[in-house]
Amino acid sequence: MAKKGLGRGLEAILGDTQALRSGDEGQGPSVAMIPIAELSADPDQPRKRFDDTELSSLSDSIKRQGILQPILVQPKRNGAYIIIAGERRWRAAQRAGIHEVPVLIREGTADSAAELALIENIQRVDLNPIEEADAYARMRDAFGRKPQEIADAVGKSRSHVANMMRLTSLPDSVRSMVTDGRLSMGHARALLSAKEPEKLAARVVKKDLSVRETERLAAGRDASATAEKESAPTAGKKPRASSGSKDADTKALERDLEAALGLTVAIDHQGKAGGEIRIDYETLDQLDDICSRLMRTYI
């Protein structure tokens, strides 16, 4: 699988990364060993949750091999440093009992450091949809970036950025359900059009409704009646599996794909006979984004 590349904007902010790797003097920040107590997390960084199991695993790795990739920091006025990129490594190093950590000290304005931290974290695949949406919104509000500029900086499509930023309008209770994984990205997008998103979100979680069922309810249509109509067999076609007949693994995979794509995904698995995956899109931009993701996998 092709390695995910940096966005053009991140490359511009970081400067000549090849010179950084070579360690040539005058070509960028150099590696230094800094007491771990002198580093602090950026309070505005988008990622708010860190998986405890992953931190423990990384901590064990650091005990055995040390920190292989330096933490990117910027000096503060009090002589300490704020982390631009690498908070997870910093947290794991604390668990490992490490007293000094390798850092790259980067000079610059507070705004440039803050924007770099945002972009670096957006590039990471473990941001949940709400964290990603908030990060895009902050780039827009705090730094005056337009959706296309944000898309160029993080290596995403403009439609993806615009769709993600819409999630910031959801009520806090619904945002929390997305953050802790009870609702997928697809559910969140469907709830944007609901008259009472909080009530519908609670119903979706309680009844374990699919994204398609959520979309129908958000549009004011009866989900069960429409589902029965669609599941009725037609000439030459296999009956489509209803969400209630799907096993937990299939439902979980649907949610994972919806979270990754930001679109409604339906998997109709027919056992040894195979099956099909259906991805619903509304605009040509979304279709272009799907095609780009699929083709990029093989480049």
PDB file of C-alpha atoms in Angstrom:
ATOM      1  CA  MET A   1       0.000   0.000   0.000  1.00  0.00           C
ATOM      2  CA  ALA A   2       1.283   3.416  -0.871  1.00  0.00           C
ATOM      3  CA  LYS A   3       2.497   5.504   1.995  1.00  0.00           C
ATOM      4  CA  LYS A   4       0.316   8.511   2.712  1.00  0.00           C
ATOM      5  CA  GLY A   5       2.069  11.712   1.662  1.00  0.00           C
ATOM      6  CA  LEU A   6       2.192  15.037   3.396  1.00  0.00           C
ATOM      7  CA  GLY A   7      -0.060  17.800   2.188  1.00  0.00           C
ATOM      8  CA  ARG A   8       1.585  20.592   0.224  1.00  0.00           C
ATOM      9  CA  GLY A   9       0.894  23.067   3.029  1.00  0.00           C
ATOM     10  CA  LEU A  10       2.593  20.926   5.663  1.00  0.00           C
ATOM     11  CA  GLU A  11       5.671  20.531   3.470  1.00  0.00           C
ATOM     12  CA  ALA A  12       5.838  24.309   3.085  1.00  0.00           C
ATOM     13  CA  ILE A  13       5.616  24.893   6.829  1.00  0.00           C
ATOM     14  CA  LEU A  14       8.176  22.241   7.689  1.00  0.00           C
ATOM     15  CA  GLY A  15      10.571  23.470   5.025  1.00  0.00           C
ATOM     16  CA  ASP A  16      13.214  21.217   3.508  1.00  0.00           C
ATOM     17  CA  THR A  17      12.635  17.926   5.335  1.00  0.00           C
ATOM     18  CA  GLN A  18      15.469  16.229   3.494  1.00  0.00           C
ATOM     19  CA  ALA A  19      17.919  18.749   4.921  1.00  0.00           C
ATOM     20  CA  LEU A  20      16.467  18.079   8.345  1.00  0.00           C
ATOM     21  CA  ARG A  21      17.202  14.378   8.018  1.00  0.00           C
ATOM     22  CA  SER A  22      20.760  14.964   6.888  1.00  0.00           C
ATOM     23  CA  GLY A  23      21.455  17.186   9.889  1.00  0.00           C
ATOM     24  CA  ASP A  24      23.242  19.868   7.848  1.00  0.00           C
ATOM     25  CA  GLU A  25      23.894  22.934   9.962  1.00  0.00           C
ATOM     26  CA  GLY A  26      21.936  25.992   8.983  1.00  0.00           C
ATOM     27  CA  GLN A  27      19.398  23.887   7.094  1.00  0.00           C
ATOM     28  CA  GLY A  28      16.851  23.622   9.923  1.00  0.00           C
ATOM     29  CA  PRO A  29      16.440  22.623  13.562  1.00  0.00           C
ATOM     30  CA  SER A  30      18.926  20.163  15.059  1.00  0.00           C
ATOM     31  CA  VAL A  31      18.303  17.350  17.528  1.00  0.00           C
ATOM     32  CA  ALA A  32      18.851  18.144  21.221  1.00  0.00           C
ATOM     33  CA  MET A  33      18.268  16.208  24.446  1.00  0.00           C
ATOM     34  CA  ILE A  34      15.856  18.063  26.749  1.00  0.00           C
ATOM     35  CA  PRO A  35      14.584  17.115  30.239  1.00  0.00           C
ATOM     36  CA  ILE A  36      11.102  15.714  29.795  1.00  0.00           C
ATOM     37  CA  ALA A  37       9.770  17.962  32.567  1.00  0.00           C
ATOM     38  CA  GLU A  38      10.524  21.028  30.435  1.00  0.00           C
ATOM     39  CA  LEU A  39       8.040  19.947  27.760  1.00  0.00           C
ATOM     40  CA  SER A  40       4.309  20.626  27.893  1.00  0.00           C
ATOM     41  CA  ALA A  41       1.404  19.643  25.678  1.00  0.00           C
ATOM     42  CA  ASP A  42      -0.257  22.138  23.374  1.00  0.00           C
ATOM     43  CA  PRO A  43      -3.684  22.897  24.925  1.00  0.00           C
ATOM     44  CA  ASP A  44      -5.081  23.638  21.462  1.00  0.00           C
ATOM     45  CA  GLN A  45      -4.000  20.428  19.781  1.00  0.00           C
ATOM     46  CA  PRO A  46      -6.961  18.649  18.158  1.00  0.00           C
ATOM     47  CA  ARG A  47      -6.392  15.170  19.550  1.00  0.00           C
ATOM     48  CA  LYS A  48      -7.938  14.994  23.021  1.00  0.00           C
ATOM     49  CA  ARG A  49      -8.048  11.238  23.591  1.00  0.00           C
ATOM     50  CA  PHE A  50      -5.112   8.839  23.721  1.00  0.00           C
ATOM     51  CA  ASP A  51      -5.679   5.088  23.724  1.00  0.00           C
ATOM     52  CA  ASP A  52      -4.301   3.668  26.962  1.00  0.00           C
ATOM     53  CA  THR A  53      -3.352   0.311  25.439  1.00  0.00           C
ATOM     54  CA  GLU A  54      -1.465   1.975  22.587  1.00  0.00           C
ATOM     55  CA  LEU A  55       0.378   4.249  25.022  1.00  0.00           C
ATOM     56  CA  SER A  56       1.426   1.234  27.100  1.00  0.00           C
ATOM     57  CA  SER A  57       2.663  -0.557  23.982  1.00  0.00           C
ATOM     58  CA  LEU A  58       4.623   2.498  22.847  1.00  0.00           C
ATOM     59  CA  SER A  59       6.030   2.912  26.352  1.00  0.00           C
ATOM     60  CA  ASP A  60       7.334  -0.679  26.296  1.00  0.00           C
ATOM     61  CA  SER A  61       8.904  -0.037  22.886  1.00  0.00           C
ATOM     62  CA  ILE A  62      10.601   3.124  24.166  1.00  0.00           C
ATOM     63  CA  LYS A  63      12.026   1.198  27.126  1.00  0.00           C
ATOM     64  CA  ARG A  64      13.613  -1.275  24.716  1.00  0.00           C
ATOM     65  CA  GLN A  65      14.665   0.950  21.819  1.00  0.00           C
ATOM     66  CA  GLY A  66      14.367   4.545  22.977  1.00  0.00           C
ATOM     67  CA  ILE A  67      12.568   7.314  21.074  1.00  0.00           C
ATOM     68  CA  LEU A  68      13.406   6.806  17.399  1.00  0.00           C
ATOM     69  CA  GLN A  69      11.738   9.972  16.094  1.00  0.00           C
ATOM     70  CA  PRO A  70      12.475  13.297  17.853  1.00  0.00           C
ATOM     71  CA  ILE A  71       9.627  15.383  19.240  1.00  0.00           C
ATOM     72  CA  LEU A  72       9.070  18.698  17.452  1.00  0.00           C
ATOM     73  CA  VAL A  73       8.909  21.598  19.931  1.00  0.00           C
ATOM     74  CA  GLN A  74       8.965  25.382  20.084  1.00  0.00           C
ATOM     75  CA  PRO A  75      10.578  27.460  22.868  1.00  0.00           C
ATOM     76  CA  LYS A  76       8.336  29.308  25.320  1.00  0.00           C
ATOM     77  CA  ARG A  77       9.247  32.584  26.986  1.00  0.00           C
ATOM     78  CA  ASN A  78       9.847  30.917  30.360  1.00  0.00           C
ATOM     79  CA  GLY A  79      12.589  28.681  28.963  1.00  0.00           C
ATOM     80  CA  ALA A  80      10.365  25.629  28.634  1.00  0.00           C
ATOM     81  CA  TYR A  81       9.047  24.110  25.407  1.00  0.00           C
ATOM     82  CA  ILE A  82       5.624  23.438  23.929  1.00  0.00           C
ATOM     83  CA  ILE A  83       5.076  20.316  21.840  1.00  0.00           C
ATOM     84  CA  ILE A  84       4.189  20.906  18.198  1.00  0.00           C
ATOM     85  CA  ALA A  85       4.263  17.256  17.134  1.00  0.00           C
ATOM     86  CA  GLY A  86       4.862  14.119  19.185  1.00  0.00           C
ATOM     87  CA  GLU A  87       2.656  14.366  22.274  1.00  0.00           C
ATOM     88  CA  ARG A  88       1.966  10.620  22.183  1.00  0.00           C
ATOM     89  CA  ARG A  89       5.707   9.878  22.292  1.00  0.00           C
ATOM     90  CA  TRP A  90       6.079  12.355  25.165  1.00  0.00           C
ATOM     91  CA  ARG A  91       3.283  10.706  27.173  1.00  0.00           C
ATOM     92  CA  ALA A  92       4.678   7.233  26.521  1.00  0.00           C
ATOM     93  CA  ALA A  93       8.177   8.363  27.529  1.00  0.00           C
ATOM     94  CA  GLN A  94       6.787   9.601  30.845  1.00  0.00           C
ATOM     95  CA  ARG A  95       5.291   6.173  31.466  1.00  0.00           C
ATOM     96  CA  ALA A  96       8.605   4.570  30.585  1.00  0.00           C
ATOM     97  CA  GLY A  97      10.390   6.687  33.191  1.00  0.00           C
ATOM     98  CA  ILE A  98      12.566   8.480  30.623  1.00  0.00           C
ATOM     99  CA  HIS A  99      14.126  11.685  31.991  1.00  0.00           C
ATOM    100  CA  GLU A 100      15.420  13.201  28.741  1.00  0.00           C
ATOM    101  CA  VAL A 101      13.943  13.043  25.249  1.00  0.00           C
ATOM    102  CA  PRO A 102      15.303  13.949  21.781  1.00  0.00           C
ATOM    103  CA  VAL A 103      13.654  17.047  20.345  1.00  0.00           C
ATOM    104  CA  LEU A 104      13.817  19.243  17.269  1.00  0.00           C
ATOM    105  CA  ILE A 105      13.648  22.855  18.433  1.00  0.00           C
ATOM    106  CA  ARG A 106      11.844  24.992  15.897  1.00  0.00           C
ATOM    107  CA  GLU A 107      11.860  28.770  16.118  1.00  0.00           C
ATOM    108  CA  GLY A 108       8.915  30.730  14.779  1.00  0.00           C
ATOM    109  CA  THR A 109       5.786  32.617  15.693  1.00  0.00           C
ATOM    110  CA  ALA A 110       3.155  31.175  17.979  1.00  0.00           C
ATOM    111  CA  ASP A 111       0.656  31.174  15.108  1.00  0.00           C
ATOM    112  CA  SER A 112       2.912  29.214  12.757  1.00  0.00           C
ATOM    113  CA  ALA A 113       3.615  26.661  15.487  1.00  0.00           C
ATOM    114  CA  ALA A 114      -0.071  26.303  16.299  1.00  0.00           C
ATOM    115  CA  GLU A 115      -1.009  25.795  12.667  1.00  0.00           C
ATOM    116  CA  LEU A 116       1.805  23.305  12.158  1.00  0.00           C
ATOM    117  CA  ALA A 117       0.606  21.340  15.197  1.00  0.00           C
ATOM    118  CA  LEU A 118      -2.912  21.266  13.786  1.00  0.00           C
ATOM    119  CA  ILE A 119      -1.797  20.050  10.369  1.00  0.00           C
ATOM    120  CA  GLU A 120       0.548  17.434  11.812  1.00  0.00           C
ATOM    121  CA  ASN A 121      -2.219  15.967  13.939  1.00  0.00           C
ATOM    122  CA  ILE A 122      -4.807  16.058  11.152  1.00  0.00           C
ATOM    123  CA  GLN A 123      -2.425  13.891   9.097  1.00  0.00           C
ATOM    124  CA  ARG A 124      -2.726  11.140  11.710  1.00  0.00           C
ATOM    125  CA  VAL A 125      -5.345   8.473  11.059  1.00  0.00           C
ATOM    126  CA  ASP A 126      -6.382   8.086  14.718  1.00  0.00           C
ATOM    127  CA  LEU A 127      -8.169  11.427  15.016  1.00  0.00           C
ATOM    128  CA  ASN A 128     -11.870  10.836  15.566  1.00  0.00           C
ATOM    129  CA  PRO A 129     -14.300  12.708  13.253  1.00  0.00           C
ATOM    130  CA  ILE A 130     -15.114  15.414  15.813  1.00  0.00           C
ATOM    131  CA  GLU A 131     -11.449  16.145  16.535  1.00  0.00           C
ATOM    132  CA  GLU A 132     -10.781  16.364  12.805  1.00  0.00           C
ATOM    133  CA  ALA A 133     -13.777  18.659  12.255  1.00  0.00           C
ATOM    134  CA  ASP A 134     -12.719  20.956  15.095  1.00  0.00           C
ATOM    135  CA  ALA A 135      -9.184  21.123  13.712  1.00  0.00           C
ATOM    136  CA  TYR A 136     -10.421  22.224  10.281  1.00  0.00           C
ATOM    137  CA  ALA A 137     -12.731  24.778  11.884  1.00  0.00           C
ATOM    138  CA  ARG A 138      -9.851  26.193  13.908  1.00  0.00           C
ATOM    139  CA  MET A 139      -7.689  26.529  10.795  1.00  0.00           C
ATOM    140  CA  ARG A 140     -10.558  28.460   9.229  1.00  0.00           C
ATOM    141  CA  ASP A 141     -11.420  30.645  12.228  1.00  0.00           C
ATOM    142  CA  ALA A 142      -8.012  31.248  13.806  1.00  0.00           C
ATOM    143  CA  PHE A 143      -5.832  31.376  10.705  1.00  0.00           C
ATOM    144  CA  GLY A 144      -8.280  32.547   8.042  1.00  0.00           C
ATOM    145  CA  ARG A 145      -7.816  29.480   5.852  1.00  0.00           C
ATOM    146  CA  LYS A 146     -10.350  28.712   3.130  1.00  0.00           C
ATOM    147  CA  PRO A 147     -11.566  25.109   2.638  1.00  0.00           C
ATOM    148  CA  GLN A 148      -9.405  24.648  -0.471  1.00  0.00           C
ATOM    149  CA  GLU A 149      -6.317  25.944   1.370  1.00  0.00           C
ATOM    150  CA  ILE A 150      -7.001  23.559   4.245  1.00  0.00           C
ATOM    151  CA  ALA A 151      -7.469  20.683   1.793  1.00  0.00           C
ATOM    152  CA  ASP A 152      -4.152  21.474   0.089  1.00  0.00           C
ATOM    153  CA  ALA A 153      -2.359  21.694   3.446  1.00  0.00           C
ATOM    154  CA  VAL A 154      -3.534  18.339   4.787  1.00  0.00           C
ATOM    155  CA  GLY A 155      -3.725  16.382   1.533  1.00  0.00           C
ATOM    156  CA  LYS A 156      -7.502  15.902   1.540  1.00  0.00           C
ATOM    157  CA  SER A 157     -10.193  16.835  -0.961  1.00  0.00           C
ATOM    158  CA  ARG A 158     -12.085  20.099  -0.587  1.00  0.00           C
ATOM    159  CA  SER A 159     -15.402  18.236  -0.292  1.00  0.00           C
ATOM    160  CA  HIS A 160     -14.022  16.106   2.549  1.00  0.00           C
ATOM    161  CA  VAL A 161     -12.908  19.186   4.489  1.00  0.00           C
ATOM    162  CA  ALA A 162     -16.227  20.983   3.912  1.00  0.00           C
ATOM    163  CA  ASN A 163     -18.268  17.935   4.966  1.00  0.00           C
ATOM    164  CA  MET A 164     -16.190  17.418   8.091  1.00  0.00           C
ATOM    165  CA  MET A 165     -16.544  21.054   9.182  1.00  0.00           C
ATOM    166  CA  ARG A 166     -20.332  20.687   9.102  1.00  0.00           C
ATOM    167  CA  LEU A 167     -20.051  18.374  12.117  1.00  0.00           C
ATOM    168  CA  THR A 168     -19.132  21.339  14.320  1.00  0.00           C
ATOM    169  CA  SER A 169     -22.796  22.404  14.224  1.00  0.00           C
ATOM    170  CA  LEU A 170     -23.987  19.238  15.989  1.00  0.00           C
ATOM    171  CA  PRO A 171     -25.132  19.529  19.643  1.00  0.00           C
ATOM    172  CA  ASP A 172     -22.492  18.689  22.246  1.00  0.00           C
ATOM    173  CA  SER A 173     -24.273  15.508  23.351  1.00  0.00           C
ATOM    174  CA  VAL A 174     -24.264  14.173  19.782  1.00  0.00           C
ATOM    175  CA  ARG A 175     -20.629  15.173  19.308  1.00  0.00           C
ATOM    176  CA  SER A 176     -19.776  13.159  22.435  1.00  0.00           C
ATOM    177  CA  MET A 177     -21.498  10.083  20.991  1.00  0.00           C
ATOM    178  CA  VAL A 178     -19.364  10.376  17.858  1.00  0.00           C
ATOM    179  CA  THR A 179     -16.205  10.930  19.882  1.00  0.00           C
ATOM    180  CA  ASP A 180     -16.668   7.818  22.026  1.00  0.00           C
ATOM    181  CA  GLY A 181     -17.613   5.665  19.039  1.00  0.00           C
ATOM    182  CA  ARG A 182     -21.321   5.135  19.685  1.00  0.00           C
ATOM    183  CA  LEU A 183     -22.115   6.959  16.438  1.00  0.00           C
ATOM    184  CA  SER A 184     -20.149   6.750  13.195  1.00  0.00           C
ATOM    185  CA  MET A 185     -19.248   9.556  10.833  1.00  0.00           C
ATOM    186  CA  GLY A 186     -22.107   8.431   8.588  1.00  0.00           C
ATOM    187  CA  HIS A 187     -24.583   8.678  11.467  1.00  0.00           C
ATOM    188  CA  ALA A 188     -23.292  12.143  12.325  1.00  0.00           C
ATOM    189  CA  ARG A 189     -23.789  13.396   8.767  1.00  0.00           C
ATOM    190  CA  ALA A 190     -27.331  12.005   8.701  1.00  0.00           C
ATOM    191  CA  LEU A 191     -28.163  13.747  11.985  1.00  0.00           C
ATOM    192  CA  LEU A 192     -27.193  17.129  10.540  1.00  0.00           C
ATOM    193  CA  SER A 193     -30.533  17.265   8.718  1.00  0.00           C
ATOM    194  CA  ALA A 194     -32.656  16.051  11.647  1.00  0.00           C
ATOM    195  CA  LYS A 195     -35.079  18.452  13.337  1.00  0.00           C
ATOM    196  CA  GLU A 196     -34.190  17.060  16.763  1.00  0.00           C
ATOM    197  CA  PRO A 197     -30.721  15.535  16.393  1.00  0.00           C
ATOM    198  CA  GLU A 198     -30.258  14.783  20.108  1.00  0.00           C
ATOM    199  CA  LYS A 199     -33.450  12.731  20.362  1.00  0.00           C
ATOM    200  CA  LEU A 200     -32.747  10.892  17.140  1.00  0.00           C
ATOM    201  CA  ALA A 201     -29.143  10.214  18.168  1.00  0.00           C
ATOM    202  CA  ALA A 202     -30.312   8.634  21.421  1.00  0.00           C
ATOM    203  CA  ARG A 203     -32.749   6.446  19.475  1.00  0.00           C
ATOM    204  CA  VAL A 204     -30.060   5.401  16.998  1.00  0.00           C
ATOM    205  CA  VAL A 205     -27.733   4.326  19.804  1.00  0.00           C
ATOM    206  CA  LYS A 206     -30.456   2.558  21.792  1.00  0.00           C
ATOM    207  CA  LYS A 207     -31.753   0.561  18.811  1.00  0.00           C
ATOM    208  CA  ASP A 208     -28.388   0.173  17.062  1.00  0.00           C
ATOM    209  CA  LEU A 209     -29.803   1.644  13.843  1.00  0.00           C
ATOM    210  CA  SER A 210     -27.809   1.700  10.622  1.00  0.00           C
ATOM    211  CA  VAL A 211     -26.794   4.881   8.825  1.00  0.00           C
ATOM    212  CA  ARG A 212     -29.441   4.257   6.160  1.00  0.00           C
ATOM    213  CA  GLU A 213     -32.160   3.930   8.799  1.00  0.00           C
ATOM    214  CA  THR A 214     -30.891   7.091  10.479  1.00  0.00           C
ATOM    215  CA  GLU A 215     -31.059   8.972   7.177  1.00  0.00           C
ATOM    216  CA  ARG A 216     -34.673   7.915   6.683  1.00  0.00           C
ATOM    217  CA  LEU A 217     -35.666   9.003  10.165  1.00  0.00           C
ATOM    218  CA  ALA A 218     -33.817  12.301   9.819  1.00  0.00           C
ATOM    219  CA  ALA A 219     -35.781  12.931   6.618  1.00  0.00           C
ATOM    220  CA  GLY A 220     -39.040  12.200   8.433  1.00  0.00           C
ATOM    221  CA  ARG A 221     -39.651   8.816   6.811  1.00  0.00           C
ATOM    222  CA  ASP A 222     -40.503   5.614   8.669  1.00  0.00           C
ATOM    223  CA  ALA A 223     -37.342   3.518   8.693  1.00  0.00           C
ATOM    224  CA  SER A 224     -38.919   0.086   9.216  1.00  0.00           C
ATOM    225  CA  ALA A 225     -41.492   0.467   6.429  1.00  0.00           C
ATOM    226  CA  THR A 226     -38.922   1.651   3.911  1.00  0.00           C
ATOM    227  CA  ALA A 227     -36.493  -1.084   4.942  1.00  0.00           C
ATOM    228  CA  GLU A 228     -39.148  -3.773   4.390  1.00  0.00           C
ATOM    229  CA  LYS A 229     -39.884  -2.363   0.934  1.00  0.00           C
ATOM    230  CA  GLU A 230     -36.213  -2.361  -0.066  1.00  0.00           C
ATOM    231  CA  SER A 231     -35.550  -5.832   1.339  1.00  0.00           C
ATOM    232  CA  ALA A 232     -38.350  -7.390  -0.758  1.00  0.00           C
ATOM    233  CA  PRO A 233     -36.801  -9.631  -3.462  1.00  0.00           C
ATOM    234  CA  THR A 234     -36.985  -8.458  -7.074  1.00  0.00           C
ATOM    235  CA  ALA A 235     -36.604 -10.464 -10.266  1.00  0.00           C
ATOM    236  CA  GLY A 236     -33.002 -11.395 -10.987  1.00  0.00           C
ATOM    237  CA  LYS A 237     -31.647  -9.970  -7.735  1.00  0.00           C
ATOM    238  CA  LYS A 238     -30.822 -11.444  -4.364  1.00  0.00           C
ATOM    239  CA  PRO A 239     -32.787  -9.980  -1.457  1.00  0.00           C
ATOM    240  CA  ARG A 240     -30.698  -7.367   0.305  1.00  0.00           C
ATOM    241  CA  ALA A 241     -29.889  -8.225   3.902  1.00  0.00           C
ATOM    242  CA  SER A 242     -31.639  -6.003   6.429  1.00  0.00           C
ATOM    243  CA  SER A 243     -29.548  -4.326   9.103  1.00  0.00           C
ATOM    244  CA  GLY A 244     -31.233  -6.468  11.743  1.00  0.00           C
ATOM    245  CA  SER A 245     -30.025  -9.700  10.083  1.00  0.00           C
ATOM    246  CA  LYS A 246     -26.401  -8.602   9.832  1.00  0.00           C
ATOM    247  CA  ASP A 247     -23.883  -9.986  12.288  1.00  0.00           C
ATOM    248  CA  ALA A 248     -21.943  -7.735  14.635  1.00  0.00           C
ATOM    249  CA  ASP A 249     -18.733  -7.970  12.584  1.00  0.00           C
ATOM    250  CA  THR A 250     -20.476  -6.790   9.408  1.00  0.00           C
ATOM    251  CA  LYS A 251     -22.096  -3.878  11.240  1.00  0.00           C
ATOM    252  CA  ALA A 252     -18.766  -2.918  12.782  1.00  0.00           C
ATOM    253  CA  LEU A 253     -17.061  -3.018   9.375  1.00  0.00           C
ATOM    254  CA  GLU A 254     -19.800  -0.815   7.905  1.00  0.00           C
ATOM    255  CA  ARG A 255     -19.245   1.721  10.657  1.00  0.00           C
ATOM    256  CA  ASP A 256     -15.480   1.670  10.194  1.00  0.00           C
ATOM    257  CA  LEU A 257     -15.849   2.313   6.464  1.00  0.00           C
ATOM    258  CA  GLU A 258     -18.398   5.064   7.067  1.00  0.00           C
ATOM    259  CA  ALA A 259     -16.082   6.724   9.570  1.00  0.00           C
ATOM    260  CA  ALA A 260     -13.208   6.577   7.084  1.00  0.00           C
ATOM    261  CA  LEU A 261     -15.187   7.790   4.065  1.00  0.00           C
ATOM    262  CA  GLY A 262     -17.752  10.052   5.683  1.00  0.00           C
ATOM    263  CA  LEU A 263     -20.397   8.405   3.472  1.00  0.00           C
ATOM    264  CA  THR A 264     -23.126   5.808   3.899  1.00  0.00           C
ATOM    265  CA  VAL A 265     -21.828   2.256   3.395  1.00  0.00           C
ATOM    266  CA  ALA A 266     -23.911  -0.925   3.179  1.00  0.00           C
ATOM    267  CA  ILE A 267     -22.375  -4.414   3.101  1.00  0.00           C
ATOM    268  CA  ASP A 268     -24.545  -7.259   1.792  1.00  0.00           C
ATOM    269  CA  HIS A 269     -22.593 -10.406   2.683  1.00  0.00           C
ATOM    270  CA  GLN A 270     -24.028 -13.648   1.288  1.00  0.00           C
ATOM    271  CA  GLY A 271     -21.578 -16.072   2.864  1.00  0.00           C
ATOM    272  CA  LYS A 272     -19.744 -18.315   0.397  1.00  0.00           C
ATOM    273  CA  ALA A 273     -21.738 -16.759  -2.447  1.00  0.00           C
ATOM    274  CA  GLY A 274     -19.892 -13.475  -1.926  1.00  0.00           C
ATOM    275  CA  GLY A 275     -21.726 -10.189  -1.651  1.00  0.00           C
ATOM    276  CA  GLU A 276     -21.470  -6.511  -2.427  1.00  0.00           C
ATOM    277  CA  ILE A 277     -20.450  -3.221  -0.863  1.00  0.00           C
ATOM    278  CA  ARG A 278     -22.547  -0.148  -1.615  1.00  0.00           C
ATOM    279  CA  ILE A 279     -21.229   3.390  -1.079  1.00  0.00           C
ATOM    280  CA  ASP A 280     -23.759   6.206  -1.429  1.00  0.00           C
ATOM    281  CA  TYR A 281     -22.652   9.655  -2.573  1.00  0.00           C
ATOM    282  CA  GLU A 282     -24.564  12.860  -3.269  1.00  0.00           C
ATOM    283  CA  THR A 283     -22.160  15.032  -5.254  1.00  0.00           C
ATOM    284  CA  LEU A 284     -19.522  14.636  -7.951  1.00  0.00           C
ATOM    285  CA  ASP A 285     -16.925  15.872  -5.457  1.00  0.00           C
ATOM    286  CA  GLN A 286     -17.754  12.941  -3.187  1.00  0.00           C
ATOM    287  CA  LEU A 287     -17.522  10.512  -6.120  1.00  0.00           C
ATOM    288  CA  ASP A 288     -14.161  12.002  -7.056  1.00  0.00           C
ATOM    289  CA  ASP A 289     -12.980  11.577  -3.459  1.00  0.00           C
ATOM    290  CA  ILE A 290     -14.011   7.899  -3.444  1.00  0.00           C
ATOM    291  CA  CYS A 291     -12.228   7.231  -6.741  1.00  0.00           C
ATOM    292  CA  SER A 292      -9.101   9.047  -5.580  1.00  0.00           C
ATOM    293  CA  ARG A 293      -8.941   6.989  -2.377  1.00  0.00           C
ATOM    294  CA  LEU A 294      -9.390   3.692  -4.232  1.00  0.00           C
ATOM    295  CA  MET A 295      -6.845   4.450  -6.944  1.00  0.00           C
ATOM    296  CA  ARG A 296      -4.330   5.920  -4.509  1.00  0.00           C
ATOM    297  CA  THR A 297      -4.209   2.545  -2.750  1.00  0.00           C
ATOM    298  CA  TYR A 298      -2.485   0.996  -5.757  1.00  0.00           C
ATOM    299  CA  ILE A 299      -0.151   3.848  -6.754  1.00  0.00           C
TER     300      ILE A 299
END
